[in-house]
Coordinates of C-alpha atoms in Angstrom, one line a residue:
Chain A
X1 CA -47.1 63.9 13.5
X2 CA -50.4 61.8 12.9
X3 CA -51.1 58.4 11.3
X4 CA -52.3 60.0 8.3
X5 CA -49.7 62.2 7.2
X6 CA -47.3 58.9 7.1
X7 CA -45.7 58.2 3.6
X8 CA -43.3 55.8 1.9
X9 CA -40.0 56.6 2.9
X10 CA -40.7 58.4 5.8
X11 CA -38.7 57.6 9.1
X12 CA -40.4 57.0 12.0
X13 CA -40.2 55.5 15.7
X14 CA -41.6 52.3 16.1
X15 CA -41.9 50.9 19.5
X16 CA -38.4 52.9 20.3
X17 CA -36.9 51.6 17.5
X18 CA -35.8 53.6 14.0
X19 CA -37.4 52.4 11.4
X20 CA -38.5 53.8 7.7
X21 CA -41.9 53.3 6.3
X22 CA -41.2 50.5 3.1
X23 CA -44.8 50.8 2.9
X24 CA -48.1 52.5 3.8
X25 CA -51.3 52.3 3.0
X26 CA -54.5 53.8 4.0
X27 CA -57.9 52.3 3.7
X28 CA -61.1 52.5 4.9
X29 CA -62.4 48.9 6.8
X30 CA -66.1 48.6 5.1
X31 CA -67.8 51.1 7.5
X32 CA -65.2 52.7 9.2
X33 CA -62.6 55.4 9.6
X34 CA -59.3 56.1 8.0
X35 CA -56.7 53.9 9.0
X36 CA -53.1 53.5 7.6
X37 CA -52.0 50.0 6.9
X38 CA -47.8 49.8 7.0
X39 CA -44.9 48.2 6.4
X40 CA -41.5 49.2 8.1
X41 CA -37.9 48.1 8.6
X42 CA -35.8 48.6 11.4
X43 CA -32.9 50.4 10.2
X44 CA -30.5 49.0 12.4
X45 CA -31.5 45.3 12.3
X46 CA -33.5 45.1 9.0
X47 CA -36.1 43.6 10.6
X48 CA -39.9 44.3 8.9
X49 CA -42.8 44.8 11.2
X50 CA -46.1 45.2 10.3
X51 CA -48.9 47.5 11.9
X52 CA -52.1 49.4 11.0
X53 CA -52.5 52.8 12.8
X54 CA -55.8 54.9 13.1
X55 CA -55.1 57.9 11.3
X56 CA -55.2 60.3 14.9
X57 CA -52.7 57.9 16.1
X58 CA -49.0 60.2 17.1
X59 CA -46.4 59.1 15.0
X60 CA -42.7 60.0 15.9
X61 CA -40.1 61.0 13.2
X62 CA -36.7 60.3 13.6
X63 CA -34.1 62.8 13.0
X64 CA -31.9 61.7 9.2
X65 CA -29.0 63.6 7.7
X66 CA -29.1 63.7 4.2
X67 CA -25.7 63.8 2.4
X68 CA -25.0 63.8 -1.5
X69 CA -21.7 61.9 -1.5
X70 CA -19.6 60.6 -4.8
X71 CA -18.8 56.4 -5.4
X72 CA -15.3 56.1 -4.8
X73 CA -15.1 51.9 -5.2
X74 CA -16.1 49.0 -3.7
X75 CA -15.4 44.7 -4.6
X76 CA -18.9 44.6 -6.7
X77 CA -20.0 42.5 -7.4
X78 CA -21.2 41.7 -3.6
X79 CA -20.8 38.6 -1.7
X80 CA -16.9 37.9 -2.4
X81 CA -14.9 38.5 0.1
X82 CA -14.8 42.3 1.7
X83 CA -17.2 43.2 -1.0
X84 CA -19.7 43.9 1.5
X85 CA -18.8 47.5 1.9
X86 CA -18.7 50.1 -0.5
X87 CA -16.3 53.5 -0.3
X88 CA -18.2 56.7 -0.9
X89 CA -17.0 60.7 -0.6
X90 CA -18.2 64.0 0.2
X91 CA -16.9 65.5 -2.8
X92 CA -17.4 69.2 -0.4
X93 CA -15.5 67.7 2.7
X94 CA -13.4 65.2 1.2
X95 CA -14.8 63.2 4.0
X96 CA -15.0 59.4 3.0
X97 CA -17.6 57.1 4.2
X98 CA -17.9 53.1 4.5
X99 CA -21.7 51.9 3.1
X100 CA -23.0 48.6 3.3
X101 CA -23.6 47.2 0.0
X102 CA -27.0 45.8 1.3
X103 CA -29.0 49.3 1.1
X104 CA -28.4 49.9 -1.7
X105 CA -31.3 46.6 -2.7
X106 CA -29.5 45.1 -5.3
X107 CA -29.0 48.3 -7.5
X108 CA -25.3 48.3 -6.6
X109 CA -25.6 46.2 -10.3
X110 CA -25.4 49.9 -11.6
X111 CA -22.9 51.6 -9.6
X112 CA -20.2 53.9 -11.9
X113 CA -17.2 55.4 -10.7
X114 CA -17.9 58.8 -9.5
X115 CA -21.8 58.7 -10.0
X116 CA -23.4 61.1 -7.1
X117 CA -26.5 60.1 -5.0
X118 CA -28.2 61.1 -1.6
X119 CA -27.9 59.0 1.6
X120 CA -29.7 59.3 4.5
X121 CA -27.4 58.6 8.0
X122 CA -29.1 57.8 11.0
X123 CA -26.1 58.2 14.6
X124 CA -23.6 58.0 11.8
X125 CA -24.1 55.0 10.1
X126 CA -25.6 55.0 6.2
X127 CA -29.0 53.5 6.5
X128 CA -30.9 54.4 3.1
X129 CA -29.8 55.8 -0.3
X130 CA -31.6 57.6 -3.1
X131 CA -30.6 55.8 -5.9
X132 CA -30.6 57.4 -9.7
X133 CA -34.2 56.6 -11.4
X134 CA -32.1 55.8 -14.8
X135 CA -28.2 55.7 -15.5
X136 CA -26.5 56.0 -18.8
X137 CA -24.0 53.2 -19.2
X138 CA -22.1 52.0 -22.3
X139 CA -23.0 48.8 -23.6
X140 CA -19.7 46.4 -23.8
X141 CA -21.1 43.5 -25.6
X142 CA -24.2 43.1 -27.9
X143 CA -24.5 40.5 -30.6
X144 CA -25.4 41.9 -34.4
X145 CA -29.0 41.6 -34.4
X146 CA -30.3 38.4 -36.7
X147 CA -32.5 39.8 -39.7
X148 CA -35.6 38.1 -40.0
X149 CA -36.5 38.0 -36.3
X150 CA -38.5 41.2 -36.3
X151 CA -42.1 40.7 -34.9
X152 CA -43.2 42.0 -32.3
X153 CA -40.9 44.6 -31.1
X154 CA -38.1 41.8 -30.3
X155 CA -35.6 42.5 -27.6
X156 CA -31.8 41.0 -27.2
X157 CA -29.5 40.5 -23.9
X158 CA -26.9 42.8 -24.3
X159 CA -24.0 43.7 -21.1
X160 CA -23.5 46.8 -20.1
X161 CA -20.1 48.6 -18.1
X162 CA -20.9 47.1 -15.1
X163 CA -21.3 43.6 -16.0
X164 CA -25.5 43.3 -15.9
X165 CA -27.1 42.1 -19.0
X166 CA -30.0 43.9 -20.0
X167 CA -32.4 43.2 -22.7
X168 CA -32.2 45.8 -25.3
X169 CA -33.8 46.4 -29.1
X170 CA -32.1 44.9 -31.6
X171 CA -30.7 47.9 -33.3
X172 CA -28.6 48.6 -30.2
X173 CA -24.9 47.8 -31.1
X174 CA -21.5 47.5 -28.7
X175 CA -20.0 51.2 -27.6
X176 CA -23.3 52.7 -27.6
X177 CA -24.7 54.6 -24.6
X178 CA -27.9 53.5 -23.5
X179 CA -30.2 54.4 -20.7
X180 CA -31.3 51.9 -18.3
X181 CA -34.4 52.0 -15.6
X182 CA -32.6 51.0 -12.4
X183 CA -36.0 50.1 -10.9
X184 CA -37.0 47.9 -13.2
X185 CA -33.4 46.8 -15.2
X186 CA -35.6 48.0 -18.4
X187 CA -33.6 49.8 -21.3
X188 CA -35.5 53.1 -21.8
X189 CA -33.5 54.8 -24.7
X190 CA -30.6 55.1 -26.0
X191 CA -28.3 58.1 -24.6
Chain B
X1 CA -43.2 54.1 -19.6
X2 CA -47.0 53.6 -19.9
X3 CA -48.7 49.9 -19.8
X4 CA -49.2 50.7 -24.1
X5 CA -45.7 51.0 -24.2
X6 CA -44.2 48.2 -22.1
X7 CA -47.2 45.7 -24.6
X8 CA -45.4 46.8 -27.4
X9 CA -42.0 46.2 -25.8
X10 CA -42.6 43.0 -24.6
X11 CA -45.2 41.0 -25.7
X12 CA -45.3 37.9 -23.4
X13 CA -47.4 41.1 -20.6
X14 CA -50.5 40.4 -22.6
X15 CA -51.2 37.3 -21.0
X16 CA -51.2 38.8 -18.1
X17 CA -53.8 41.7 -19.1
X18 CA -56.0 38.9 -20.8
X19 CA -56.5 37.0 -17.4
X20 CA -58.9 40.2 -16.9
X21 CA -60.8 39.3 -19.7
X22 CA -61.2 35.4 -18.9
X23 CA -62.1 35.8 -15.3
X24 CA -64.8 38.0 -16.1
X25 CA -65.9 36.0 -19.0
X26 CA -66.0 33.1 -16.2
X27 CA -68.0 34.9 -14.0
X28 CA -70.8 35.3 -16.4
X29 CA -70.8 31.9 -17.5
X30 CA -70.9 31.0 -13.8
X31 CA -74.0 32.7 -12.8
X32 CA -75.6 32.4 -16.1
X33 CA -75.5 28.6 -15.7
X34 CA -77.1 29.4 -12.3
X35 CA -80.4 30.9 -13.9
X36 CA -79.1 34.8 -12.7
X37 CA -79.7 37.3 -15.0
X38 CA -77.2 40.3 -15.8
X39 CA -78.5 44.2 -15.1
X40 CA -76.5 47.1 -16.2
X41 CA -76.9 49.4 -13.6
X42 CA -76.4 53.5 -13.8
X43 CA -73.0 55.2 -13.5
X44 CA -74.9 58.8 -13.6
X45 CA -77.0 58.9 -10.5
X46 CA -78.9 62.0 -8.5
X47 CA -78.3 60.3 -5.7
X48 CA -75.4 58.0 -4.2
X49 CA -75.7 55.3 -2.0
X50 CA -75.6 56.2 1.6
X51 CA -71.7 55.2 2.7
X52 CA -70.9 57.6 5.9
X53 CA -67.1 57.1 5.5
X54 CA -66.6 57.2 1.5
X55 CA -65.8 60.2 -0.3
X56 CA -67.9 60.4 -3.9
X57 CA -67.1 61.9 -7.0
X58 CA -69.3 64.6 -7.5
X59 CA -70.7 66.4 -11.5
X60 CA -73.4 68.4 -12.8
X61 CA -75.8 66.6 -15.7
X62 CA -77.5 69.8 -17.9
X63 CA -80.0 69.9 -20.8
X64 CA -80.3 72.0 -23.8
X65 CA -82.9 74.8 -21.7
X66 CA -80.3 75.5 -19.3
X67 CA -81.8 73.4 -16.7
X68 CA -79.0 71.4 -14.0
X69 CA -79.0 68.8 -11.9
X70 CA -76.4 67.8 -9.0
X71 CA -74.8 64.4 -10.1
X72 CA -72.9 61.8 -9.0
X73 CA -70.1 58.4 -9.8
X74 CA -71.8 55.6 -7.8
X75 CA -69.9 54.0 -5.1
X76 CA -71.8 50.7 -5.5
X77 CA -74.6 49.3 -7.9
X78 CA -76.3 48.1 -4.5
X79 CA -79.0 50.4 -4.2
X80 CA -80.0 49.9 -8.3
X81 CA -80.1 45.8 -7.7
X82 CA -82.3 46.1 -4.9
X83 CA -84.5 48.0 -6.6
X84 CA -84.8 45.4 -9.3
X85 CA -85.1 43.1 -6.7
X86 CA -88.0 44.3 -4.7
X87 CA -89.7 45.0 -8.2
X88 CA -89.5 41.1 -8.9
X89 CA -86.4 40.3 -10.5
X90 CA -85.3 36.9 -8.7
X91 CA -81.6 36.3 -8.7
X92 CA -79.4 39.1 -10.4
X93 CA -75.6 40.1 -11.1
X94 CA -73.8 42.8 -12.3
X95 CA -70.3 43.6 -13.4
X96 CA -69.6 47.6 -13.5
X97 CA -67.8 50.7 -12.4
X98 CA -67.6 52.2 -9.1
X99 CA -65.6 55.2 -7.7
X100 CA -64.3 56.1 -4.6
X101 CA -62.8 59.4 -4.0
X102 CA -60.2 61.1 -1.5
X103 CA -58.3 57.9 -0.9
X104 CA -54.7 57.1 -0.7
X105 CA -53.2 55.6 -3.9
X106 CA -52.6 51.8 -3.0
X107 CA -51.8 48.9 -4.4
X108 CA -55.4 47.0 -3.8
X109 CA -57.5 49.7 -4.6
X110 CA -57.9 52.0 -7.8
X111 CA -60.3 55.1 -7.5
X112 CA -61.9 53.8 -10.5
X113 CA -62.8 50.0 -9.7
X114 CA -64.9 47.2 -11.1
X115 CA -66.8 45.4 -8.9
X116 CA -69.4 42.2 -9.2
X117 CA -72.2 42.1 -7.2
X118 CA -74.4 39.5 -7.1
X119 CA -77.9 39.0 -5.0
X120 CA -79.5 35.1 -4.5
X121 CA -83.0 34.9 -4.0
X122 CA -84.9 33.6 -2.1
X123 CA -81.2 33.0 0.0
X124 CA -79.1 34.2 2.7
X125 CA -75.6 34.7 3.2
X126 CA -74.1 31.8 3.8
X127 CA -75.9 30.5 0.2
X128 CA -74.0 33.4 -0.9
X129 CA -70.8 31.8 0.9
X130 CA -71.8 28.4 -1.1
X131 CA -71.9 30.4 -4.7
X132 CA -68.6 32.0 -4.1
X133 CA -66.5 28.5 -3.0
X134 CA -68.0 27.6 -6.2
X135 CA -67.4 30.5 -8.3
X136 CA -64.0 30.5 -7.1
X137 CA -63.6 26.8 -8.2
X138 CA -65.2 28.0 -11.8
X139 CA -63.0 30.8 -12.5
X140 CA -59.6 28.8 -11.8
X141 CA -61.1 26.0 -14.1
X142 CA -61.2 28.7 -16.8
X143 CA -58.4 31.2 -16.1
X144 CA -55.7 27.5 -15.5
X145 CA -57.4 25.1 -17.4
X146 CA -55.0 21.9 -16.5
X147 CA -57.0 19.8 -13.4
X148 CA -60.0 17.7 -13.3
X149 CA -62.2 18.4 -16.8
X150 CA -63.7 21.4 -18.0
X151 CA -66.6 22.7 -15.7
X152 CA -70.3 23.2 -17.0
X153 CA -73.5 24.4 -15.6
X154 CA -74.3 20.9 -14.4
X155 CA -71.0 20.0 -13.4
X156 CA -69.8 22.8 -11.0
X157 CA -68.4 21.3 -8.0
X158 CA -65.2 20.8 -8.8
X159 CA -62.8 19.4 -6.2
X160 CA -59.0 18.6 -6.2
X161 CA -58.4 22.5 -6.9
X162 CA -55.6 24.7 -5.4
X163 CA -54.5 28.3 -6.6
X164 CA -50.8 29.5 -6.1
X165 CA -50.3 32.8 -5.6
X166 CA -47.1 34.9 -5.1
X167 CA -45.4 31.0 -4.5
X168 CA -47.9 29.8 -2.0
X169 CA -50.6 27.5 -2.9
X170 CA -55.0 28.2 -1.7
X171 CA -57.0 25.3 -1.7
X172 CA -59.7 26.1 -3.1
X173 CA -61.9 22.8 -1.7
X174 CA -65.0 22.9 0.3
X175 CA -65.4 23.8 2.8
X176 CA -63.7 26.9 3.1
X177 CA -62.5 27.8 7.1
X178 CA -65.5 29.4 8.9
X179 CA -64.7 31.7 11.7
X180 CA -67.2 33.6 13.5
X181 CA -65.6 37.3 14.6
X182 CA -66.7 36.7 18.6
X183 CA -64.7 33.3 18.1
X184 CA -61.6 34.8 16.0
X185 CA -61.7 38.2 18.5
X186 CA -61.4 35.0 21.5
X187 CA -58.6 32.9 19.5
X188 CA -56.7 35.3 17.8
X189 CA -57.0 39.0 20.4
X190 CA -58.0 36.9 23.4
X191 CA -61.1 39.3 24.0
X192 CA -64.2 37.7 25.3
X193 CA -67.4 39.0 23.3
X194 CA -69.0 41.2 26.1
X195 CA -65.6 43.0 25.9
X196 CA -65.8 42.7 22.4
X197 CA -69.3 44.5 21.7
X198 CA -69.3 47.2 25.1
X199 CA -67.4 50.5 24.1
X200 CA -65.2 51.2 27.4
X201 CA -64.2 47.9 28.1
X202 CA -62.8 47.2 24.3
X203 CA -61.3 50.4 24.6
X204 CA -59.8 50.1 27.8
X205 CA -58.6 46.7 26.8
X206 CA -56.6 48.2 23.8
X207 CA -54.9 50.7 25.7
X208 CA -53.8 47.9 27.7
X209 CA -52.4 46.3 24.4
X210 CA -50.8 49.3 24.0
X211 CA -52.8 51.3 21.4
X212 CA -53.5 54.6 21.7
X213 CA -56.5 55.7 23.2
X214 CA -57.4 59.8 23.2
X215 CA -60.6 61.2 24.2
X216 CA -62.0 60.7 21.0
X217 CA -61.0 57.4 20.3
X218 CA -63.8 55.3 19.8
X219 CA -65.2 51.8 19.8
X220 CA -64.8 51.5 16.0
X221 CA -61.3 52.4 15.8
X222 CA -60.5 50.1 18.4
X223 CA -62.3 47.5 16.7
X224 CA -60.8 47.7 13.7
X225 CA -57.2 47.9 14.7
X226 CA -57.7 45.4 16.5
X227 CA -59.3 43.3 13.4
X228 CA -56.4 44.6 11.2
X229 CA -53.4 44.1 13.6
X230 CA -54.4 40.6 15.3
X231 CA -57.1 38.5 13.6
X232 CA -56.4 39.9 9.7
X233 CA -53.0 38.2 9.3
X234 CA -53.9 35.0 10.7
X235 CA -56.8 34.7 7.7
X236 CA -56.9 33.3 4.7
X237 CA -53.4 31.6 5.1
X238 CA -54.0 28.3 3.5
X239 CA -57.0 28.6 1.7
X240 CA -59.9 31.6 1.9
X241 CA -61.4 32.0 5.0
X242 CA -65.2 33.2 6.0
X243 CA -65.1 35.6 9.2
X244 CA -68.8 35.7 9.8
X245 CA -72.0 37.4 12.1
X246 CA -70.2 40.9 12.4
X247 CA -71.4 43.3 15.2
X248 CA -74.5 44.9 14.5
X249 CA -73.2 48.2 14.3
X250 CA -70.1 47.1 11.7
X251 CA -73.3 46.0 9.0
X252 CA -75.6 48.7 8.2
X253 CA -76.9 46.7 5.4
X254 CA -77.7 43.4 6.8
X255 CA -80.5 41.5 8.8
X256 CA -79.5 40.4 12.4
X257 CA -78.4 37.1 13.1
X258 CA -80.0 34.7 15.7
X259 CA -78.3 36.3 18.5
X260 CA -79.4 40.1 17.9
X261 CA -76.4 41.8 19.2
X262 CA -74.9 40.2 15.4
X263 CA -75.8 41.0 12.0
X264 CA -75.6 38.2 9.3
X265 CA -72.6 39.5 7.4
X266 CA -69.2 37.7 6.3
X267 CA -66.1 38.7 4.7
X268 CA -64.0 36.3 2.9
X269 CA -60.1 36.6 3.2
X270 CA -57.7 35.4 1.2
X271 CA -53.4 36.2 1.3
X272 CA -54.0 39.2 2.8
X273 CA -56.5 40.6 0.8
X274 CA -60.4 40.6 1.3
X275 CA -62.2 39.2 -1.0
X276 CA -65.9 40.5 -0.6
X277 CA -68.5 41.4 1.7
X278 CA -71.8 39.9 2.3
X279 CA -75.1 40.6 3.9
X280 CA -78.4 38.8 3.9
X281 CA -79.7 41.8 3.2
X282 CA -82.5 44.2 5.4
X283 CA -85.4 44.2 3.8
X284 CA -87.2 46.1 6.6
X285 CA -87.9 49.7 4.9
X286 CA -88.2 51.7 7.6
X287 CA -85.5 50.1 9.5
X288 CA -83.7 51.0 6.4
X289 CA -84.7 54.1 6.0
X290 CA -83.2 55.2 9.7
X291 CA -79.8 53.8 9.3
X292 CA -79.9 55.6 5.7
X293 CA -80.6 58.7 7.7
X294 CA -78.3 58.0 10.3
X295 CA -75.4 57.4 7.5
X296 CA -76.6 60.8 6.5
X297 CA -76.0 62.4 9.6
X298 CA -72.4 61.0 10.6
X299 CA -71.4 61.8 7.0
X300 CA -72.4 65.8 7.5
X301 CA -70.9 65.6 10.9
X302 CA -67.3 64.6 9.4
X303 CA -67.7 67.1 6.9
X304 CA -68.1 65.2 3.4
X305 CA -70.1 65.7 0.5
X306 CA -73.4 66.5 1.1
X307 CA -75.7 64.4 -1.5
X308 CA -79.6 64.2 -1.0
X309 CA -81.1 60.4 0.2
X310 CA -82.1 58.4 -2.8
X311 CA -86.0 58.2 -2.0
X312 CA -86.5 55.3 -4.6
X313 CA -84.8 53.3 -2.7
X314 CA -87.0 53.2 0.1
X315 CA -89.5 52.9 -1.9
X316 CA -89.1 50.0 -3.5
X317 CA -88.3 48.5 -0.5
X318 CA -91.9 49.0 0.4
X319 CA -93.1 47.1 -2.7
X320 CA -91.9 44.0 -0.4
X321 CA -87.7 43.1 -1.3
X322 CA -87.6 39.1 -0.9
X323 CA -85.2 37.3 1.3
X324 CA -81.8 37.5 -0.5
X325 CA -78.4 36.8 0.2
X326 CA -76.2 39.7 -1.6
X327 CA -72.0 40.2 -1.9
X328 CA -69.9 42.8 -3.2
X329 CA -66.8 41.8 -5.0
X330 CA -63.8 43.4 -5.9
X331 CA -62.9 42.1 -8.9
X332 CA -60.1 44.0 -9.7
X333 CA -58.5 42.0 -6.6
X334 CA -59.4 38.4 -8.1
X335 CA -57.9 39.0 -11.3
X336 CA -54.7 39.9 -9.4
X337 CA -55.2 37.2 -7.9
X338 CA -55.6 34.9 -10.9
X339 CA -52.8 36.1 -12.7
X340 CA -50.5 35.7 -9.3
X341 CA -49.5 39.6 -9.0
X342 CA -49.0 41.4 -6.1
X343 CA -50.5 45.0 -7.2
X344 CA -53.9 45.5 -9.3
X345 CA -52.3 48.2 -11.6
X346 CA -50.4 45.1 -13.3
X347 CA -53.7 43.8 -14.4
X348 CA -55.2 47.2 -15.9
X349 CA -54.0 48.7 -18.9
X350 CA -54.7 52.5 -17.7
X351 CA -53.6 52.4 -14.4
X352 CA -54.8 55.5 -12.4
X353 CA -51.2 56.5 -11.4
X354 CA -50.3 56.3 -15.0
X355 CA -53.4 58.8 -16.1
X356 CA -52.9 61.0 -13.1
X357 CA -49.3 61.4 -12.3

């Protein structure tokens, strides 16, 4: 493949190591040609490197498997002790798989039981994940909203099922089911 | 969501928006106070300025007899200022529009962009250099007004300034690093400048660094990977730097420099991103005229958008364009920088990947 079909999220060969492209770029230099400015992690050490091709330069791909598999459980949140693996299923195969809790980039926050997602497996081992753009999750606490305070679209924190607090509208009460942006943490609606 | 909608949402994003409006409002006041005037310059044009590698957006102008004309989105006001120059209008900036088509989505450039230019005369480039250090100063006075006083016309050199952006502090002070690009190519890519400016010995040194090199590579590409892999990062860490006197062939635009092989052109790097571009500027029409033509010709050989030369442009040339020091700035990319975020689409309320999803 060439330098200028590269994209986010792509997975390439970097000086013989697997890495996917976190970031890419292209741009021409003042009076020049193409070239395509990137970002990529090793997917076995996490390590970032940084490199501009030309956009004629070979680019190898490295061969993923993609999988959807179901969250079985895990210690979240991460960090205690043995929380730093998460137990996932091939709800075909029954098949269960271990995933380190670091790919999934600090969305682990929105992990439910049973919620299906895409990962990409690199010689066996879990290296990326396609998590949900938005997840519906009950809200377990939210204080009444205060009348009075009611300029400019105001917001209050309230915690959702798995333990995050995210700032929602006022009129959202405990036990409703609200949708949250898991890129940003934003509430987008309610369910 | 769309920008409109997260405002409403949460409130506290307008100051980020507004920084927009108050480094633009600092720019004027800058070069007002320096006796420049402002031009508006066309964003209909039958003809485009002459950029071999930049794709242009392309419509049709019509009248009520039916008659047509091929038009065009300008890709720079540069060609309008120097007209106004060479007609006799002394010093002279502009804040407008420009397009670039056919490029990636990213998050330094928009397709849509607004870009300052501004053109000293009589000057050269590095008075250019000077107006930006101070311009730089101005805007941070106005955009984060704790520090030394409030600047004026007659009180512009600040000092004692540093920006932080994304955590790390810029200071701001002059004098800003200099670097010439034979000296970074020698520090930063260990290549010596006979290796730097022959074709098969830069090439063949970058194969050795372990680029590739096909039949077709050329000289440029080497170049610039070079630039963007080896001498990019280690500019503009602490403070802006000024790479300076570019290869002749890497400034189309711009007058050559004492040793001829150079052309008087800087760009001005800052965290990563590049700031602007600077020329003092050719004021030689025919020599003008031939790399016009030549732009011309490489663009037809890569297959882009034919568009016809813009003749005026030559031609006011010939009425005699003064010594002037000129830069293109994207000033999209300083108010990111102002307002400390990492991607220009937080600092535009219609962001083109919001428009055109």
């Amino acid at each position: 493949m060439r330098a200028n079909q590269l994209k986010t999220g792509m997975f390439v060969l970097y000086k013989d190591q697997p890495c996917t492209v976190v970031k890419c770029e292209f741009y021409f230099p003042g009076k020049g040609s193409a070239f395509a400015r990137t970002k990529m992690k090793n997917v076995k050490t996490g390590n970032v490197y940084e490199y501009t091709f030309k956009s004629a330069d070979m680019v190898e791909t490295v061969d993923i498997d993609t999988v959807e598999l179901q969250y079985l459980y895990g210690d979240l949140p991460a960090g205690k002790a043995g929380g730093d693996t998460l137990y996932f299923m091939n709800p075909r195969t029954f098949d269960q798989f271990e995933v380190p809790v670091s790919i999934f980039e600090g969305k682990e926050k929105y992990l439910l039981a049973e919620m299906k997602m895409f990962f990409n497996f690199y010689e066996g081992i879990a290296i990326g994940v396609r998590f949900p753009l938005k997840v519906t999750v009950k809200v377990t606490e939210a204080q009444e909203a205060s009348a009075g305070n009611t300029v400019n679209a105001p917001k209050k924190p309230v915690i959702i099922e798995t333990g995050v607090e995210v700032l929602a509208p006022l009129f959202v009460k405990e036990g409703e089911m609200i949708i949250v942006d898991t890129e940003t943490g934003e509430y987008v609606s309610r369910a | 969501m769309k920008t409109f909608q997260k405002l409403k949402q949460n409130p506290e994003l307008w100051q980020r928006y507004w920084v927009r409006e108050r480094v633009i409002d600092a720019i004027r006041e800058y070069f007002k106070g320096q006796g420049f005037h402002e031009a508006e310059v066309p964003l209909l044009l039958p003809a485009p300025s002459t950029e071999p590698f930049l794709e242009v957006f392309e419509t049709e102008l019509k009248d009520d007899q039916g008659n047509k004309w091929q038009g065009f989105l300008p890709s720079s006001p540069e060609f309008a200022l120097k007209k106004l120059l060479s007609a006799g209008s002394g010093s002279v900036f502009t804040i407008t529009k420009s397009f670039r088509n056919g490029e990636g989505r990213s998050s330094r450039h928009n397709p849509e962009f607004t870009i300052l230019e501004w053109y000293r005369t009589p000057g050269d480039y590095m008075d250019v250099a000077e107006d930006f250090e101070r311009l730089m100063r101005f805007i941070l006075n106005r955009v984060h007004p704790a520090g030394p006083g409030p600047a004026g016309p007659n009180n512009i050199d600040l000092q004692g300034l540093a920006l932080t952006y994304q955590g790390k502090q810029y200071d701001l002070n002059s004098p800003w690093e200099k670097i010439s690009v034979a000296e970074a190519f020698a520090k930063y890519a260990s290549v010596d400048i006979e290796t730097m400016l022959n074709g098969s010995l830069l090439i063949a040194h970058g194969k050795r660094k372990g680029y590739q090199v096909t039949e077709t590579t050329t000289w440029e590409e080497i170049w610039n990977q070079i630039m963007a892999n080896e001498i990019e990062p280690k500019l503009g860490q602490n403070g802006p730097t000024i790479l300076y006197d570019y290869p002749i062939a890497q400034a189309a635009l711009a007058r050559p420099a004492k040793d001829p092989r150079f052309a008087e052109r800087f760009e001005i790097f800052m965290a990563g991103l590049e700031l602007g571009n600077c020329f003092s500027e050719l004021t030689d029409w025919k020599e003008q005229e031939a790399r016009c033509k030549a732009d011309l010709a490489l663009r037809q050989a890569q297959g882009k958008l034919a568009f016809p030369m813009d003749n005026d442009f030559i031609d006011a040339l010939k009425l005699g364009m003064p010594p002037t020091g000129g830069i293109a700035v994207g000033v999209d990319r300083l108010v990111a920088l102002f307002a400390d975020t990492p991607d220009i689409a937080d600092t535009l309320f219609f962001p083109v990947g919001e428009m055109f999803a």
